[in-house]
Amino acid sequence: MASKTKTSDLEANKAVALRLIEVFNGRRLELLEDVLHPEFHGRGISPLAPDKPEVGPGARRKLYEMFLQAIPDARGEVLDVVAEGDKVVLIDRFGGTHRGEFLGRPGTGDHIEWIAMHIYTIRDGKVLEDAYMRDELAIMRQLGLEPSPTNTAE
């Protein structure tokens, strides 16, 4: 019986993490407080992560609004999800059409996409923390901010 409860807890935790991407994809940012813990914090573990962590559901809303201004048709596609204890690891492909300023680069009209990994900590049925890593090099290359490797062979 205990393992069944544990399995149902893991499935419930996965559902919370998946709900967060549904809120983003559905542009239902008013529902973030239903998904994010009041003490939520997001912290990038990527080279271009913000200087300080996001704190509170409002900070995540601002981040999502920034993405939607730069990439209005942005969508996340879940590629894999794994749960253990209070952690949910989610791998997603994120992308859309670059229409507005993003990482200091004006909109290009080009489709951009990258892979991201999120390590969510779930508490009280909500996301307490999102430790995320994005493929920053892929983003920079697509925005023309990082040179692509060139073939120097003659």
Short mmCIF file of N, CA and C in Angstrom, two decimals:
data_model
loop_
_atom_site.label_atom_id
_atom_site.label_comp_id
_atom_site.label_asym_id
_atom_site.label_seq_id
_atom_site.Cartn_x
_atom_site.Cartn_y
_atom_site.Cartn_z
N MET A 1 0.82 -1.20 0.00
CA MET A 1 0.00 0.00 0.00
C MET A 1 0.86 1.25 0.00
N ALA A 2 1.98 1.25 0.73
CA ALA A 2 2.85 2.42 0.80
C ALA A 2 3.43 2.76 -0.56
N SER A 3 3.81 1.72 -1.34
CA SER A 3 4.39 2.00 -2.66
C SER A 3 3.34 2.60 -3.59
N LYS A 4 2.07 2.20 -3.44
CA LYS A 4 1.02 2.77 -4.27
C LYS A 4 0.86 4.26 -3.96
N THR A 5 0.90 4.60 -2.67
CA THR A 5 0.82 6.01 -2.28
C THR A 5 2.00 6.76 -2.85
N LYS A 6 3.18 6.18 -2.76
CA LYS A 6 4.38 6.83 -3.28
C LYS A 6 4.24 7.03 -4.78
N THR A 7 3.78 6.05 -5.50
CA THR A 7 3.59 6.18 -6.94
C THR A 7 2.58 7.27 -7.26
N SER A 8 1.50 7.33 -6.51
CA SER A 8 0.50 8.37 -6.77
C SER A 8 1.06 9.75 -6.46
N ASP A 9 1.91 9.86 -5.41
CA ASP A 9 2.55 11.14 -5.11
C ASP A 9 3.47 11.57 -6.26
N LEU A 10 4.22 10.63 -6.80
CA LEU A 10 5.11 10.94 -7.92
C LEU A 10 4.31 11.38 -9.14
N GLU A 11 3.21 10.70 -9.40
CA GLU A 11 2.36 11.09 -10.54
C GLU A 11 1.75 12.46 -10.31
N ALA A 12 1.35 12.75 -9.07
CA ALA A 12 0.80 14.07 -8.75
C ALA A 12 1.86 15.15 -8.95
N ASN A 13 3.09 14.87 -8.54
CA ASN A 13 4.18 15.83 -8.73
C ASN A 13 4.45 16.08 -10.22
N LYS A 14 4.44 15.00 -11.01
CA LYS A 14 4.61 15.17 -12.46
C LYS A 14 3.49 16.04 -13.03
N ALA A 15 2.28 15.81 -12.58
CA ALA A 15 1.13 16.58 -13.08
C ALA A 15 1.30 18.07 -12.78
N VAL A 16 1.85 18.41 -11.61
CA VAL A 16 2.08 19.81 -11.27
C VAL A 16 3.09 20.43 -12.23
N ALA A 17 4.18 19.72 -12.49
CA ALA A 17 5.20 20.24 -13.41
C ALA A 17 4.63 20.40 -14.81
N LEU A 18 3.86 19.43 -15.25
CA LEU A 18 3.26 19.51 -16.59
C LEU A 18 2.23 20.63 -16.66
N ARG A 19 1.57 20.90 -15.55
CA ARG A 19 0.58 21.99 -15.52
C ARG A 19 1.25 23.33 -15.79
N LEU A 20 2.48 23.49 -15.30
CA LEU A 20 3.19 24.75 -15.51
C LEU A 20 3.41 25.03 -17.00
N ILE A 21 3.80 24.01 -17.74
CA ILE A 21 4.00 24.21 -19.18
C ILE A 21 2.66 24.42 -19.89
N GLU A 22 1.60 23.78 -19.39
CA GLU A 22 0.26 24.00 -19.96
C GLU A 22 -0.19 25.45 -19.75
N VAL A 23 0.10 26.00 -18.58
CA VAL A 23 -0.25 27.39 -18.29
C VAL A 23 0.47 28.31 -19.27
N PHE A 24 1.77 28.04 -19.51
CA PHE A 24 2.52 28.86 -20.46
C PHE A 24 1.96 28.70 -21.87
N ASN A 25 1.86 27.48 -22.34
CA ASN A 25 1.39 27.24 -23.71
C ASN A 25 -0.02 27.78 -23.95
N GLY A 26 -0.85 27.75 -22.92
CA GLY A 26 -2.22 28.25 -23.05
C GLY A 26 -2.34 29.74 -22.80
N ARG A 27 -1.21 30.39 -22.50
CA ARG A 27 -1.18 31.84 -22.21
C ARG A 27 -2.12 32.18 -21.05
N ARG A 28 -2.16 31.29 -20.07
CA ARG A 28 -3.03 31.46 -18.90
C ARG A 28 -2.20 31.90 -17.70
N LEU A 29 -1.44 32.97 -17.86
CA LEU A 29 -0.50 33.42 -16.83
C LEU A 29 -1.19 33.78 -15.52
N GLU A 30 -2.48 34.08 -15.58
CA GLU A 30 -3.23 34.38 -14.35
C GLU A 30 -3.33 33.14 -13.46
N LEU A 31 -3.05 31.96 -14.00
CA LEU A 31 -3.11 30.72 -13.23
C LEU A 31 -1.78 30.35 -12.57
N LEU A 32 -0.75 31.17 -12.77
CA LEU A 32 0.56 30.83 -12.20
C LEU A 32 0.51 30.67 -10.68
N GLU A 33 -0.27 31.47 -10.01
CA GLU A 33 -0.34 31.35 -8.55
C GLU A 33 -0.99 30.03 -8.12
N ASP A 34 -1.76 29.41 -9.01
CA ASP A 34 -2.34 28.10 -8.71
C ASP A 34 -1.30 26.98 -8.82
N VAL A 35 -0.24 27.25 -9.57
CA VAL A 35 0.78 26.22 -9.86
C VAL A 35 2.07 26.47 -9.07
N LEU A 36 2.40 27.73 -8.86
CA LEU A 36 3.65 28.08 -8.18
C LEU A 36 3.41 28.34 -6.69
N HIS A 37 4.28 27.79 -5.88
CA HIS A 37 4.24 27.98 -4.43
C HIS A 37 4.45 29.47 -4.12
N PRO A 38 3.83 30.00 -3.08
CA PRO A 38 4.04 31.42 -2.74
C PRO A 38 5.51 31.78 -2.51
N GLU A 39 6.31 30.79 -2.10
CA GLU A 39 7.75 31.01 -1.88
C GLU A 39 8.58 30.58 -3.08
N PHE A 40 7.95 30.47 -4.25
CA PHE A 40 8.63 30.01 -5.46
C PHE A 40 9.91 30.81 -5.71
N HIS A 41 10.91 30.08 -6.19
CA HIS A 41 12.11 30.73 -6.72
C HIS A 41 12.63 29.94 -7.90
N GLY A 42 13.04 30.68 -8.90
CA GLY A 42 13.63 30.09 -10.10
C GLY A 42 15.08 30.51 -10.17
N ARG A 43 15.92 29.59 -10.51
CA ARG A 43 17.34 29.93 -10.62
C ARG A 43 17.93 29.21 -11.82
N GLY A 44 18.53 29.98 -12.67
CA GLY A 44 19.18 29.40 -13.83
C GLY A 44 20.51 28.79 -13.44
N ILE A 45 20.82 27.67 -14.04
CA ILE A 45 22.12 27.05 -13.83
C ILE A 45 22.85 27.00 -15.16
N SER A 46 22.54 28.01 -16.01
CA SER A 46 23.14 28.14 -17.33
C SER A 46 24.10 29.32 -17.33
N PRO A 47 24.98 29.39 -18.32
CA PRO A 47 25.94 30.49 -18.38
C PRO A 47 25.30 31.87 -18.44
N LEU A 48 24.14 32.00 -19.07
CA LEU A 48 23.50 33.30 -19.22
C LEU A 48 22.34 33.48 -18.25
N ALA A 49 22.37 32.79 -17.15
CA ALA A 49 21.29 32.88 -16.17
C ALA A 49 21.26 34.28 -15.56
N PRO A 50 20.09 34.72 -15.11
CA PRO A 50 19.99 36.04 -14.46
C PRO A 50 20.93 36.12 -13.26
N ASP A 51 21.33 37.34 -12.93
CA ASP A 51 22.25 37.56 -11.81
C ASP A 51 21.66 37.11 -10.48
N LYS A 52 20.34 37.27 -10.34
CA LYS A 52 19.70 36.88 -9.08
C LYS A 52 18.51 35.99 -9.40
N PRO A 53 18.14 35.13 -8.47
CA PRO A 53 17.02 34.22 -8.73
C PRO A 53 15.69 34.97 -8.79
N GLU A 54 14.75 34.37 -9.53
CA GLU A 54 13.38 34.88 -9.52
C GLU A 54 12.78 34.50 -8.17
N VAL A 55 12.00 35.39 -7.59
CA VAL A 55 11.37 35.08 -6.32
C VAL A 55 9.89 35.42 -6.43
N GLY A 56 9.06 34.41 -6.16
CA GLY A 56 7.61 34.58 -6.17
C GLY A 56 7.00 34.35 -7.54
N PRO A 57 5.72 34.00 -7.57
CA PRO A 57 5.02 33.76 -8.83
C PRO A 57 5.06 34.97 -9.77
N GLY A 58 5.07 36.17 -9.23
CA GLY A 58 5.11 37.37 -10.07
C GLY A 58 6.38 37.47 -10.90
N ALA A 59 7.49 37.01 -10.34
CA ALA A 59 8.76 37.04 -11.08
C ALA A 59 8.69 36.08 -12.27
N ARG A 60 8.09 34.92 -12.10
CA ARG A 60 7.98 33.97 -13.21
C ARG A 60 7.03 34.54 -14.27
N ARG A 61 6.00 35.22 -13.82
CA ARG A 61 5.08 35.84 -14.78
C ARG A 61 5.82 36.86 -15.65
N LYS A 62 6.67 37.68 -15.04
CA LYS A 62 7.45 38.67 -15.79
C LYS A 62 8.37 37.98 -16.80
N LEU A 63 8.98 36.87 -16.40
CA LEU A 63 9.84 36.12 -17.31
C LEU A 63 9.03 35.60 -18.50
N TYR A 64 7.88 35.01 -18.24
CA TYR A 64 7.03 34.50 -19.31
C TYR A 64 6.55 35.63 -20.22
N GLU A 65 6.20 36.77 -19.63
CA GLU A 65 5.76 37.91 -20.45
C GLU A 65 6.90 38.39 -21.36
N MET A 66 8.14 38.39 -20.84
CA MET A 66 9.29 38.78 -21.64
C MET A 66 9.46 37.81 -22.82
N PHE A 67 9.36 36.51 -22.56
CA PHE A 67 9.47 35.53 -23.64
C PHE A 67 8.36 35.74 -24.67
N LEU A 68 7.15 35.99 -24.21
CA LEU A 68 6.03 36.14 -25.14
C LEU A 68 6.12 37.43 -25.95
N GLN A 69 6.75 38.44 -25.40
CA GLN A 69 6.96 39.66 -26.17
C GLN A 69 8.00 39.42 -27.26
N ALA A 70 9.05 38.68 -26.95
CA ALA A 70 10.11 38.39 -27.91
C ALA A 70 9.71 37.30 -28.89
N ILE A 71 8.96 36.32 -28.41
CA ILE A 71 8.59 35.15 -29.22
C ILE A 71 7.09 34.90 -28.99
N PRO A 72 6.23 35.67 -29.66
CA PRO A 72 4.79 35.62 -29.37
C PRO A 72 4.15 34.25 -29.56
N ASP A 73 4.68 33.44 -30.47
CA ASP A 73 4.09 32.12 -30.70
C ASP A 73 4.87 31.02 -29.96
N ALA A 74 5.63 31.40 -28.94
CA ALA A 74 6.46 30.46 -28.19
C ALA A 74 5.63 29.32 -27.62
N ARG A 75 6.22 28.13 -27.67
CA ARG A 75 5.60 26.94 -27.10
C ARG A 75 6.68 26.04 -26.53
N GLY A 76 6.31 25.36 -25.47
CA GLY A 76 7.17 24.34 -24.91
C GLY A 76 6.59 22.97 -25.24
N GLU A 77 7.45 22.06 -25.63
CA GLU A 77 7.03 20.68 -25.92
C GLU A 77 7.79 19.75 -24.98
N VAL A 78 7.07 19.03 -24.15
CA VAL A 78 7.69 18.12 -23.20
C VAL A 78 8.26 16.92 -23.95
N LEU A 79 9.55 16.67 -23.74
CA LEU A 79 10.22 15.53 -24.35
C LEU A 79 10.36 14.37 -23.38
N ASP A 80 10.51 14.69 -22.09
CA ASP A 80 10.67 13.64 -21.08
C ASP A 80 10.37 14.23 -19.71
N VAL A 81 9.88 13.38 -18.83
CA VAL A 81 9.60 13.80 -17.46
C VAL A 81 9.84 12.61 -16.53
N VAL A 82 10.56 12.86 -15.44
CA VAL A 82 10.91 11.82 -14.47
C VAL A 82 10.71 12.41 -13.08
N ALA A 83 10.17 11.62 -12.16
CA ALA A 83 9.96 12.10 -10.79
C ALA A 83 10.62 11.15 -9.80
N GLU A 84 11.15 11.74 -8.74
CA GLU A 84 11.74 10.98 -7.64
C GLU A 84 11.63 11.85 -6.39
N GLY A 85 10.99 11.34 -5.36
CA GLY A 85 10.82 12.13 -4.13
C GLY A 85 10.03 13.40 -4.43
N ASP A 86 10.57 14.55 -4.01
CA ASP A 86 9.89 15.82 -4.26
C ASP A 86 10.41 16.52 -5.51
N LYS A 87 11.21 15.82 -6.31
CA LYS A 87 11.81 16.40 -7.53
C LYS A 87 11.13 15.85 -8.79
N VAL A 88 10.97 16.74 -9.76
CA VAL A 88 10.51 16.36 -11.09
C VAL A 88 11.49 16.96 -12.09
N VAL A 89 12.07 16.13 -12.93
CA VAL A 89 12.96 16.60 -13.98
C VAL A 89 12.19 16.57 -15.28
N LEU A 90 12.15 17.71 -15.95
CA LEU A 90 11.41 17.83 -17.19
C LEU A 90 12.37 18.35 -18.27
N ILE A 91 12.40 17.66 -19.39
CA ILE A 91 13.17 18.11 -20.56
C ILE A 91 12.16 18.60 -21.57
N ASP A 92 12.40 19.83 -22.09
CA ASP A 92 11.47 20.34 -23.09
C ASP A 92 12.21 21.00 -24.24
N ARG A 93 11.50 21.08 -25.35
CA ARG A 93 11.97 21.83 -26.51
C ARG A 93 11.12 23.09 -26.53
N PHE A 94 11.77 24.23 -26.57
CA PHE A 94 11.10 25.51 -26.50
C PHE A 94 11.42 26.27 -27.78
N GLY A 95 10.43 26.90 -28.37
CA GLY A 95 10.74 27.67 -29.57
C GLY A 95 9.57 28.42 -30.12
N GLY A 96 9.87 29.21 -31.15
CA GLY A 96 8.87 30.01 -31.83
C GLY A 96 9.55 31.02 -32.72
N THR A 97 8.79 32.00 -33.19
CA THR A 97 9.29 33.00 -34.12
C THR A 97 9.81 34.21 -33.35
N HIS A 98 11.05 34.55 -33.58
CA HIS A 98 11.72 35.66 -32.89
C HIS A 98 11.23 36.99 -33.48
N ARG A 99 10.30 37.63 -32.77
CA ARG A 99 9.67 38.87 -33.26
C ARG A 99 10.13 40.13 -32.51
N GLY A 100 10.50 39.99 -31.25
CA GLY A 100 10.88 41.15 -30.45
C GLY A 100 12.25 40.96 -29.83
N GLU A 101 12.70 41.96 -29.10
CA GLU A 101 14.04 41.90 -28.51
C GLU A 101 14.19 40.71 -27.58
N PHE A 102 15.29 40.00 -27.78
CA PHE A 102 15.60 38.83 -26.96
C PHE A 102 17.10 38.78 -26.80
N LEU A 103 17.57 38.79 -25.56
CA LEU A 103 19.00 38.82 -25.24
C LEU A 103 19.69 39.98 -25.96
N GLY A 104 19.00 41.12 -26.03
CA GLY A 104 19.57 42.30 -26.65
C GLY A 104 19.51 42.33 -28.17
N ARG A 105 18.96 41.31 -28.77
CA ARG A 105 18.89 41.23 -30.23
C ARG A 105 17.47 41.54 -30.69
N PRO A 106 17.30 42.53 -31.59
CA PRO A 106 15.96 42.81 -32.11
C PRO A 106 15.40 41.61 -32.86
N GLY A 107 14.09 41.58 -33.00
CA GLY A 107 13.44 40.47 -33.70
C GLY A 107 14.01 40.25 -35.09
N THR A 108 14.14 39.00 -35.46
CA THR A 108 14.68 38.63 -36.78
C THR A 108 13.62 38.05 -37.69
N GLY A 109 12.50 37.60 -37.12
CA GLY A 109 11.49 36.91 -37.92
C GLY A 109 11.82 35.44 -38.15
N ASP A 110 12.96 35.00 -37.61
CA ASP A 110 13.38 33.61 -37.77
C ASP A 110 12.80 32.72 -36.67
N HIS A 111 12.58 31.46 -37.00
CA HIS A 111 12.19 30.47 -36.00
C HIS A 111 13.44 30.11 -35.21
N ILE A 112 13.33 30.13 -33.88
CA ILE A 112 14.43 29.69 -33.03
C ILE A 112 13.89 28.64 -32.07
N GLU A 113 14.76 27.73 -31.67
CA GLU A 113 14.35 26.74 -30.68
C GLU A 113 15.57 26.22 -29.95
N TRP A 114 15.31 25.69 -28.75
CA TRP A 114 16.37 25.13 -27.94
C TRP A 114 15.77 24.11 -26.98
N ILE A 115 16.66 23.37 -26.39
CA ILE A 115 16.28 22.36 -25.39
C ILE A 115 16.56 22.95 -24.00
N ALA A 116 15.69 22.66 -23.06
CA ALA A 116 15.89 23.09 -21.67
C ALA A 116 15.62 21.92 -20.74
N MET A 117 16.29 21.96 -19.60
CA MET A 117 16.08 20.97 -18.56
C MET A 117 15.66 21.73 -17.30
N HIS A 118 14.60 21.28 -16.68
CA HIS A 118 14.10 21.87 -15.44
C HIS A 118 14.16 20.83 -14.34
N ILE A 119 14.67 21.21 -13.18
CA ILE A 119 14.60 20.37 -11.99
C ILE A 119 13.66 21.09 -11.03
N TYR A 120 12.42 20.62 -10.98
CA TYR A 120 11.41 21.24 -10.14
C TYR A 120 11.41 20.57 -8.77
N THR A 121 11.27 21.38 -7.74
CA THR A 121 11.01 20.89 -6.40
C THR A 121 9.55 21.19 -6.09
N ILE A 122 8.81 20.17 -5.69
CA ILE A 122 7.38 20.31 -5.43
C ILE A 122 7.14 20.32 -3.91
N ARG A 123 6.35 21.30 -3.47
CA ARG A 123 5.96 21.34 -2.05
C ARG A 123 4.50 21.77 -1.98
N ASP A 124 3.74 21.06 -1.17
CA ASP A 124 2.32 21.38 -0.97
C ASP A 124 1.55 21.42 -2.28
N GLY A 125 1.92 20.54 -3.22
CA GLY A 125 1.21 20.43 -4.48
C GLY A 125 1.50 21.55 -5.48
N LYS A 126 2.57 22.31 -5.23
CA LYS A 126 2.94 23.41 -6.13
C LYS A 126 4.45 23.40 -6.37
N VAL A 127 4.88 24.10 -7.42
CA VAL A 127 6.31 24.19 -7.73
C VAL A 127 6.94 25.21 -6.78
N LEU A 128 7.86 24.73 -5.95
CA LEU A 128 8.59 25.59 -5.03
C LEU A 128 9.83 26.18 -5.72
N GLU A 129 10.52 25.34 -6.52
CA GLU A 129 11.75 25.79 -7.17
C GLU A 129 11.82 25.24 -8.58
N ASP A 130 12.40 26.05 -9.47
CA ASP A 130 12.73 25.63 -10.83
C ASP A 130 14.20 25.95 -11.04
N ALA A 131 15.04 24.92 -11.00
CA ALA A 131 16.45 25.06 -11.35
C ALA A 131 16.54 24.62 -12.81
N TYR A 132 16.87 25.54 -13.70
CA TYR A 132 16.78 25.23 -15.12
C TYR A 132 18.11 25.50 -15.84
N MET A 133 18.29 24.75 -16.89
CA MET A 133 19.45 24.91 -17.76
C MET A 133 18.96 24.90 -19.19
N ARG A 134 19.32 25.95 -19.95
CA ARG A 134 18.96 26.04 -21.36
C ARG A 134 20.20 25.85 -22.20
N ASP A 135 19.99 25.46 -23.45
CA ASP A 135 21.09 25.37 -24.40
C ASP A 135 21.40 26.77 -24.91
N GLU A 136 22.15 27.52 -24.12
CA GLU A 136 22.45 28.92 -24.43
C GLU A 136 23.20 29.07 -25.75
N LEU A 137 24.10 28.14 -26.05
CA LEU A 137 24.87 28.24 -27.30
C LEU A 137 23.94 28.15 -28.51
N ALA A 138 22.96 27.25 -28.46
CA ALA A 138 22.00 27.14 -29.56
C ALA A 138 21.23 28.45 -29.73
N ILE A 139 20.82 29.05 -28.64
CA ILE A 139 20.09 30.32 -28.70
C ILE A 139 20.97 31.40 -29.33
N MET A 140 22.20 31.53 -28.83
CA MET A 140 23.10 32.57 -29.32
C MET A 140 23.41 32.40 -30.80
N ARG A 141 23.63 31.18 -31.22
CA ARG A 141 23.92 30.94 -32.64
C ARG A 141 22.73 31.33 -33.52
N GLN A 142 21.54 30.98 -33.09
CA GLN A 142 20.35 31.29 -33.88
C GLN A 142 20.07 32.78 -33.93
N LEU A 143 20.50 33.51 -32.90
CA LEU A 143 20.31 34.95 -32.88
C LEU A 143 21.46 35.70 -33.54
N GLY A 144 22.47 34.94 -34.00
CA GLY A 144 23.63 35.58 -34.62
C GLY A 144 24.57 36.22 -33.62
N LEU A 145 24.50 35.82 -32.37
CA LEU A 145 25.34 36.39 -31.33
C LEU A 145 26.62 35.59 -31.10
N GLU A 146 26.67 34.41 -31.62
CA GLU A 146 27.83 33.52 -31.46
C GLU A 146 28.14 32.94 -32.82
N PRO A 147 29.36 33.06 -33.27
CA PRO A 147 29.66 32.50 -34.59
C PRO A 147 29.51 30.99 -34.62
N SER A 148 28.99 30.51 -35.73
CA SER A 148 28.89 29.06 -35.93
C SER A 148 30.27 28.55 -36.29
N PRO A 149 30.55 27.28 -35.98
CA PRO A 149 31.83 26.73 -36.39
C PRO A 149 31.94 26.74 -37.92
N THR A 150 33.10 27.05 -38.39
CA THR A 150 33.30 27.09 -39.84
C THR A 150 34.28 26.01 -40.23
N ASN A 151 34.15 25.57 -41.44
CA ASN A 151 35.06 24.57 -41.98
C ASN A 151 36.29 25.28 -42.49
N THR A 152 37.43 25.07 -41.85
CA THR A 152 38.65 25.76 -42.26
C THR A 152 39.51 24.88 -43.15
N ALA A 153 39.04 23.67 -43.44
CA ALA A 153 39.83 22.79 -44.32
C ALA A 153 39.79 23.34 -45.74
N GLU A 154 40.92 23.22 -46.43
CA GLU A 154 40.98 23.72 -47.80
C GLU A 154 40.87 22.61 -48.79
#
